[in-house]
PDB file of C-alpha atoms in Angstrom:
ATOM      1  CA  MET A 277     221.298-215.608-118.336  1.00 63.00           C
ATOM      2  CA  LYS A 278     221.420-219.179-117.004  1.00 80.00           C
ATOM      3  CA  GLU A 279     219.405-220.236-113.976  1.00 90.00           C
ATOM      4  CA  ILE A 280     221.277-220.480-110.675  1.00 95.00           C
ATOM      5  CA  LEU A 281     221.732-224.088-109.598  1.00 96.00           C
ATOM      6  CA  ILE A 282     221.132-224.779-105.904  1.00 97.00           C
ATOM      7  CA  PHE A 283     223.120-227.842-104.850  1.00 98.00           C
ATOM      8  CA  LYS A 284     220.903-230.621-103.480  1.00 98.00           C
ATOM      9  CA  ASN A 285     223.675-231.999-101.291  1.00 98.00           C
ATOM     10  CA  VAL A 286     227.435-231.882-100.773  1.00 98.00           C
ATOM     11  CA  GLU A 287     228.037-234.920-102.987  1.00 98.00           C
ATOM     12  CA  GLU A 288     226.335-233.240-105.926  1.00 98.00           C
ATOM     13  CA  ALA A 289     228.287-230.024-105.355  1.00 98.00           C
ATOM     14  CA  VAL A 290     231.620-231.862-105.286  1.00 98.00           C
ATOM     15  CA  SER A 291     230.730-233.891-108.371  1.00 98.00           C
ATOM     16  CA  ILE A 292     229.781-230.806-110.396  1.00 97.00           C
ATOM     17  CA  LEU A 293     232.725-228.674-109.310  1.00 98.00           C
ATOM     18  CA  LYS A 294     235.244-231.473-109.927  1.00 97.00           C
ATOM     19  CA  LYS A 295     234.313-231.364-113.607  1.00 96.00           C
ATOM     20  CA  TYR A 296     234.887-227.605-113.865  1.00 96.00           C
ATOM     21  CA  ASP A 297     238.335-227.143-115.409  1.00 89.00           C
ATOM     22  CA  LYS A 298     238.261-223.426-116.197  1.00 91.00           C
ATOM     23  CA  LYS A 299     241.569-221.947-117.292  1.00 92.00           C
ATOM     24  CA  ILE A 300     241.989-218.272-116.411  1.00 95.00           C
ATOM     25  CA  GLU A 301     243.350-216.404-119.410  1.00 92.00           C
ATOM     26  CA  LYS A 302     245.664-213.508-118.622  1.00 95.00           C
ATOM     27  CA  LYS A 303     245.373-210.470-120.877  1.00 95.00           C
ATOM     28  CA  GLU A 304     247.345-207.303-121.408  1.00 97.00           C
ATOM     29  CA  MET A 305     245.645-204.691-119.211  1.00 97.00           C
ATOM     30  CA  SER A 306     246.853-201.459-117.728  1.00 98.00           C
ATOM     31  CA  LYS A 307     246.250-200.716-114.067  1.00 98.00           C
ATOM     32  CA  GLU A 308     243.687-198.125-115.111  1.00 98.00           C
ATOM     33  CA  GLU A 309     241.817-200.735-117.152  1.00 98.00           C
ATOM     34  CA  VAL A 310     241.842-203.160-114.228  1.00 98.00           C
ATOM     35  CA  VAL A 311     240.303-200.562-111.904  1.00 98.00           C
ATOM     36  CA  ARG A 312     237.652-199.580-114.428  1.00 97.00           C
ATOM     37  CA  LYS A 313     236.757-203.145-115.408  1.00 97.00           C
ATOM     38  CA  SER A 314     236.767-204.651-111.916  1.00 97.00           C
ATOM     39  CA  ILE A 315     233.385-203.314-110.748  1.00 96.00           C
ATOM     40  CA  SER A 316     230.332-203.233-113.012  1.00 93.00           C
ATOM     41  CA  SER A 317     227.685-200.513-112.929  1.00 92.00           C
ATOM     42  CA  ASN A 318     225.024-202.792-111.435  1.00 89.00           C
ATOM     43  CA  ILE A 319     227.069-203.022-108.212  1.00 93.00           C
ATOM     44  CA  PHE A 320     227.346-199.258-107.965  1.00 92.00           C
ATOM     45  CA  ARG A 321     223.588-198.950-108.516  1.00 90.00           C
ATOM     46  CA  ALA A 322     223.024-200.741-105.205  1.00 89.00           C
ATOM     47  CA  PHE A 323     224.083-197.557-103.400  1.00 90.00           C
ATOM     48  CA  HIS A 324     221.608-194.692-103.248  1.00 83.00           C
ATOM     49  CA  LYS A 325     221.558-191.040-102.217  1.00 81.00           C
ATOM     50  CA  LEU A 326     225.288-190.646-101.723  1.00 88.00           C
ATOM     51  CA  ASN A 327     226.774-187.167-101.888  1.00 86.00           C
ATOM     52  CA  LYS A 328     229.436-188.608-104.211  1.00 92.00           C
ATOM     53  CA  LYS A 329     229.188-191.243-106.936  1.00 94.00           C
ATOM     54  CA  PRO A 330     230.046-194.714-105.560  1.00 95.00           C
ATOM     55  CA  SER A 331     232.108-195.383-108.691  1.00 95.00           C
ATOM     56  CA  GLU A 332     234.267-192.337-107.889  1.00 96.00           C
ATOM     57  CA  ILE A 333     234.740-193.408-104.266  1.00 96.00           C
ATOM     58  CA  TYR A 334     235.819-196.899-105.296  1.00 97.00           C
ATOM     59  CA  ARG A 335     238.062-195.843-108.173  1.00 97.00           C
ATOM     60  CA  GLU A 336     239.821-193.192-106.086  1.00 98.00           C
ATOM     61  CA  TRP A 337     240.673-195.778-103.446  1.00 98.00           C
ATOM     62  CA  ALA A 338     241.658-198.482-105.966  1.00 98.00           C
ATOM     63  CA  THR A 339     243.843-196.128-108.010  1.00 98.00           C
ATOM     64  CA  LYS A 340     245.612-194.858-104.896  1.00 98.00           C
ATOM     65  CA  ASN A 341     246.297-198.347-103.542  1.00 98.00           C
ATOM     66  CA  ILE A 342     246.757-200.537-106.597  1.00 98.00           C
ATOM     67  CA  ASP A 343     250.562-200.306-106.751  1.00 98.00           C
ATOM     68  CA  SER A 344     250.878-201.388-103.127  1.00 98.00           C
ATOM     69  CA  ILE A 345     248.317-204.175-103.640  1.00 98.00           C
ATOM     70  CA  ILE A 346     250.164-205.499-106.702  1.00 98.00           C
ATOM     71  CA  ASN A 347     253.520-205.444-104.898  1.00 98.00           C
ATOM     72  CA  LYS A 348     252.171-207.320-101.886  1.00 98.00           C
ATOM     73  CA  LEU A 349     250.313-209.868-103.999  1.00 98.00           C
ATOM     74  CA  ASN A 350     253.333-210.625-106.130  1.00 98.00           C
ATOM     75  CA  ASN A 351     255.364-211.250-102.971  1.00 98.00           C
ATOM     76  CA  THR A 352     252.781-213.239-100.994  1.00 98.00           C
ATOM     77  CA  GLN A 353     253.940-216.713 -99.969  1.00 97.00           C
ATOM     78  CA  THR A 354     251.246-218.031 -97.598  1.00 98.00           C
ATOM     79  CA  LYS A 355     247.465-217.984 -97.161  1.00 97.00           C
ATOM     80  CA  GLU A 356     247.902-216.385 -93.731  1.00 98.00           C
ATOM     81  CA  GLU A 357     249.847-213.524 -95.291  1.00 98.00           C
ATOM     82  CA  TYR A 358     247.260-213.174 -98.056  1.00 98.00           C
ATOM     83  CA  ASP A 359     244.317-213.120 -95.628  1.00 98.00           C
ATOM     84  CA  LYS A 360     245.987-210.519 -93.408  1.00 98.00           C
ATOM     85  CA  ASN A 361     246.696-208.225 -96.355  1.00 98.00           C
ATOM     86  CA  LEU A 362     243.195-208.722 -97.792  1.00 98.00           C
ATOM     87  CA  PHE A 363     241.510-207.687 -94.559  1.00 98.00           C
ATOM     88  CA  GLY A 364     243.805-204.677 -94.348  1.00 98.00           C
ATOM     89  CA  TRP A 365     242.678-203.601 -97.835  1.00 98.00           C
ATOM     90  CA  ILE A 366     238.998-204.186 -97.041  1.00 98.00           C
ATOM     91  CA  ASN A 367     239.229-202.099 -93.862  1.00 98.00           C
ATOM     92  CA  SER A 368     241.168-199.412 -95.733  1.00 98.00           C
ATOM     93  CA  PHE A 369     238.412-199.269 -98.354  1.00 98.00           C
ATOM     94  CA  ILE A 370     235.695-199.082 -95.691  1.00 97.00           C
ATOM     95  CA  ASN A 371     237.537-196.196 -94.015  1.00 97.00           C
ATOM     96  CA  HIS A 372     237.950-194.381 -97.325  1.00 97.00           C
ATOM     97  CA  TRP A 373     234.251-194.856 -98.144  1.00 96.00           C
ATOM     98  CA  GLU A 374     233.216-193.474 -94.769  1.00 94.00           C
ATOM     99  CA  SER A 375     235.489-190.457 -95.224  1.00 94.00           C
ATOM    100  CA  GLN A 376     233.633-189.630 -98.456  1.00 94.00           C
ATOM    101  CA  THR A 377     230.032-190.154 -97.259  1.00 90.00           C
ATOM    102  CA  ASN A 378     227.822-189.307 -94.313  1.00 82.00           C
ATOM    103  CA  GLU A 379     226.964-191.504 -91.321  1.00 75.00           C
ATOM    104  CA  GLU A 380     223.815-193.023 -92.818  1.00 79.00           C
ATOM    105  CA  ASN A 381     225.605-194.169 -95.981  1.00 87.00           C
ATOM    106  CA  LYS A 382     228.277-196.350 -94.401  1.00 90.00           C
ATOM    107  CA  ILE A 383     229.284-199.384 -96.430  1.00 95.00           C
ATOM    108  CA  ILE A 384     228.918-202.759 -94.701  1.00 94.00           C
ATOM    109  CA  PHE A 385     231.438-205.578 -94.859  1.00 97.00           C
ATOM    110  CA  GLY A 386     229.746-207.602 -97.621  1.00 97.00           C
ATOM    111  CA  PRO A 387     229.796-204.996-100.408  1.00 96.00           C
ATOM    112  CA  ALA A 388     233.227-203.722 -99.331  1.00 97.00           C
ATOM    113  CA  SER A 389     234.782-207.200 -99.365  1.00 98.00           C
ATOM    114  CA  LYS A 390     233.101-208.002-102.666  1.00 97.00           C
ATOM    115  CA  MET A 391     234.605-204.959-104.387  1.00 98.00           C
ATOM    116  CA  VAL A 392     238.111-205.582-103.070  1.00 98.00           C
ATOM    117  CA  ASN A 393     237.909-209.266-104.027  1.00 98.00           C
ATOM    118  CA  LEU A 394     236.709-208.312-107.507  1.00 98.00           C
ATOM    119  CA  LEU A 395     239.635-205.935-107.898  1.00 98.00           C
ATOM    120  CA  ILE A 396     242.004-208.792-107.072  1.00 98.00           C
ATOM    121  CA  LYS A 397     240.125-211.196-109.344  1.00 98.00           C
ATOM    122  CA  THR A 398     240.447-208.737-112.234  1.00 98.00           C
ATOM    123  CA  LEU A 399     244.119-208.118-111.474  1.00 98.00           C
ATOM    124  CA  ASN A 400     244.636-211.864-111.798  1.00 97.00           C
ATOM    125  CA  GLU A 401     243.063-211.763-115.257  1.00 97.00           C
ATOM    126  CA  SER A 402     245.831-209.381-116.311  1.00 97.00           C
ATOM    127  CA  LYS A 403     249.514-210.096-116.783  1.00 97.00           C
ATOM    128  CA  ILE A 404     250.322-207.722-113.923  1.00 97.00           C
ATOM    129  CA  LEU A 405     250.217-210.480-111.313  1.00 97.00           C
ATOM    130  CA  THR A 406     253.063-212.963-111.735  1.00 96.00           C
ATOM    131  CA  ASN A 407     252.827-214.961-108.493  1.00 97.00           C
ATOM    132  CA  ASP A 408     251.584-218.478-109.297  1.00 93.00           C
ATOM    133  CA  ARG A 409     250.907-219.242-105.638  1.00 96.00           C
ATOM    134  CA  LEU A 410     248.032-216.762-105.470  1.00 97.00           C
ATOM    135  CA  ILE A 411     245.388-218.857-107.249  1.00 96.00           C
ATOM    136  CA  GLN A 412     244.944-221.048-104.159  1.00 97.00           C
ATOM    137  CA  PHE A 413     244.537-218.045-101.824  1.00 98.00           C
ATOM    138  CA  PHE A 414     241.939-215.902-103.629  1.00 98.00           C
ATOM    139  CA  HIS A 415     238.609-215.383-101.866  1.00 98.00           C
ATOM    140  CA  VAL A 416     235.166-215.544-103.449  1.00 98.00           C
ATOM    141  CA  PRO A 417     233.394-212.161-103.993  1.00 97.00           C
ATOM    142  CA  PHE A 418     230.033-213.084-102.494  1.00 97.00           C
ATOM    143  CA  ASP A 419     226.710-212.189-104.110  1.00 96.00           C
ATOM    144  CA  LEU A 420     223.467-213.883-105.188  1.00 96.00           C
ATOM    145  CA  TYR A 421     225.263-216.147-107.674  1.00 97.00           C
ATOM    146  CA  SER A 422     227.832-217.527-105.231  1.00 97.00           C
ATOM    147  CA  LEU A 423     225.634-217.639-102.113  1.00 98.00           C
ATOM    148  CA  LYS A 424     222.418-219.161-103.469  1.00 98.00           C
ATOM    149  CA  PRO A 425     223.975-222.502-104.573  1.00 98.00           C
ATOM    150  CA  LEU A 426     224.986-223.093-100.929  1.00 98.00           C
ATOM    151  CA  ILE A 427     221.510-222.774 -99.383  1.00 98.00           C
ATOM    152  CA  ASN A 428     220.977-226.526 -98.897  1.00 98.00           C
ATOM    153  CA  ILE A 429     224.531-227.457 -97.957  1.00 98.00           C
ATOM    154  CA  ILE A 430     225.978-224.614 -95.884  1.00 98.00           C
ATOM    155  CA  ASN A 431     225.291-226.367 -92.584  1.00 98.00           C
ATOM    156  CA  LYS A 432     226.981-229.526 -93.882  1.00 97.00           C
ATOM    157  CA  ILE A 433     230.206-227.743 -94.774  1.00 98.00           C
ATOM    158  CA  SER A 434     230.505-224.953 -92.190  1.00 97.00           C
ATOM    159  CA  ASP A 435     232.757-225.297 -89.153  1.00 95.00           C
ATOM    160  CA  VAL A 436     230.304-223.726 -86.696  1.00 96.00           C
ATOM    161  CA  SER A 437     227.958-225.628 -84.382  1.00 95.00           C
ATOM    162  CA  TYR A 438     224.976-223.324 -84.924  1.00 95.00           C
ATOM    163  CA  LYS A 439     222.690-223.111 -87.944  1.00 96.00           C
ATOM    164  CA  ILE A 440     223.360-220.708 -90.808  1.00 96.00           C
ATOM    165  CA  ASP A 441     220.326-219.576 -92.791  1.00 97.00           C
ATOM    166  CA  ILE A 442     221.101-218.205 -96.255  1.00 97.00           C
ATOM    167  CA  PRO A 443     217.976-216.444 -97.558  1.00 96.00           C
ATOM    168  CA  LYS A 444     216.183-217.512-100.734  1.00 96.00           C
ATOM    169  CA  ASN A 445     217.661-214.627-102.731  1.00 95.00           C
ATOM    170  CA  PRO A 446     220.776-213.484-100.881  1.00 96.00           C
ATOM    171  CA  THR A 447     222.752-210.421-101.944  1.00 94.00           C
ATOM    172  CA  MET A 448     226.222-209.144-101.086  1.00 94.00           C
ATOM    173  CA  LYS A 449     224.566-207.376 -98.129  1.00 94.00           C
ATOM    174  CA  PHE A 450     223.864-210.754 -96.495  1.00 96.00           C
ATOM    175  CA  ILE A 451     227.517-210.642 -95.437  1.00 97.00           C
ATOM    176  CA  THR A 452     227.052-208.076 -92.678  1.00 96.00           C
ATOM    177  CA  ASN A 453     230.291-208.613 -90.756  1.00 97.00           C
ATOM    178  CA  PRO A 454     233.671-210.401 -90.857  1.00 97.00           C
ATOM    179  CA  GLU A 455     232.344-213.319 -88.798  1.00 97.00           C
ATOM    180  CA  ILE A 456     229.699-214.436 -91.319  1.00 97.00           C
ATOM    181  CA  TYR A 457     232.170-213.683 -94.121  1.00 98.00           C
ATOM    182  CA  TRP A 458     234.672-216.136 -92.649  1.00 97.00           C
ATOM    183  CA  ILE A 459     232.046-218.805 -92.005  1.00 97.00           C
ATOM    184  CA  ILE A 460     230.883-218.787 -95.630  1.00 98.00           C
ATOM    185  CA  GLN A 461     234.370-218.287 -97.091  1.00 98.00           C
ATOM    186  CA  ASN A 462     235.865-221.160 -95.087  1.00 98.00           C
ATOM    187  CA  SER A 463     232.919-223.346 -96.104  1.00 98.00           C
ATOM    188  CA  VAL A 464     233.615-222.658 -99.775  1.00 98.00           C
ATOM    189  CA  PHE A 465     237.320-223.378 -99.267  1.00 98.00           C
ATOM    190  CA  LYS A 466     236.419-226.737 -97.694  1.00 98.00           C
ATOM    191  CA  LEU A 467     233.984-227.567-100.504  1.00 98.00           C
ATOM    192  CA  CYS A 468     236.552-226.691-103.162  1.00 98.00           C
ATOM    193  CA  LYS A 469     239.259-228.711-101.425  1.00 97.00           C
ATOM    194  CA  ASN A 470     236.961-231.740-101.642  1.00 97.00           C
ATOM    195  CA  ALA A 471     236.380-230.971-105.329  1.00 98.00           C
ATOM    196  CA  SER A 472     240.118-230.431-105.963  1.00 97.00           C
ATOM    197  CA  ILE A 473     239.671-226.950-107.426  1.00 97.00           C
ATOM    198  CA  SER A 474     240.845-223.496-106.351  1.00 97.00           C
ATOM    199  CA  PRO A 475     238.105-221.553-104.511  1.00 97.00           C
ATOM    200  CA  ILE A 476     238.176-218.679-107.001  1.00 97.00           C
ATOM    201  CA  LEU A 477     237.108-221.176-109.694  1.00 97.00           C
ATOM    202  CA  TYR A 478     233.912-221.651-107.703  1.00 98.00           C
ATOM    203  CA  ASP A 479     233.189-217.971-108.387  1.00 97.00           C
ATOM    204  CA  TYR A 480     233.891-218.407-112.102  1.00 97.00           C
ATOM    205  CA  TRP A 481     231.491-221.347-112.128  1.00 97.00           C
ATOM    206  CA  CYS A 482     228.855-219.365-110.214  1.00 96.00           C
ATOM    207  CA  TRP A 483     229.095-216.003-111.949  1.00 93.00           C
ATOM    208  CA  ASN A 484     231.059-216.064-115.178  1.00 88.00           C
ATOM    209  CA  GLU A 485     229.370-219.176-116.522  1.00 87.00           C
ATOM    210  CA  LYS A 486     225.936-217.614-115.868  1.00 81.00           C
ATOM    211  CA  HIS A 487     226.626-214.415-117.803  1.00 73.00           C
TER     212      HIS A 487
END
């Protein structure tokens, strides 16, 4: 596994990302394969002492909703439409999770958004999605690999006036609410616009190239 690179400054980040010309290959995958492949076991292991397996909770929700998700994605025309639908799916997943667990095992926004974004990322690696507009709308599924590179530059690229402190070894649970999610997500979108790449390619650079 390659070491995670922490950008020294915005100029370095833009320079590195500009050179990343990853092409996403689309493969033949069934919807069942997409659901199963989208979330790896190490993510599920982050949840403890549930009265139901986290993999079952996620796969039940994904299987139930995947047809609707595919239909909406293939008909999405704008980022505003995409963002609205995405947040609807994240909240739907959170509600489903809470219906399957007790009060003390609620899922917070970071892990929930990560799993939904990974489902969409995996769908895009299949031939099921046919909407070419989508690549520019996809969000980054935040975790250690996508958050840590931003430690030194987040306050140079965020749109907020107050300081954001990303911890030394952040996890998906650093994203505790929609507000911090949007701050980091919008920062990545701005960085990728400067680097002339789609934001989801930032995630491929962060995660896929390290594994």
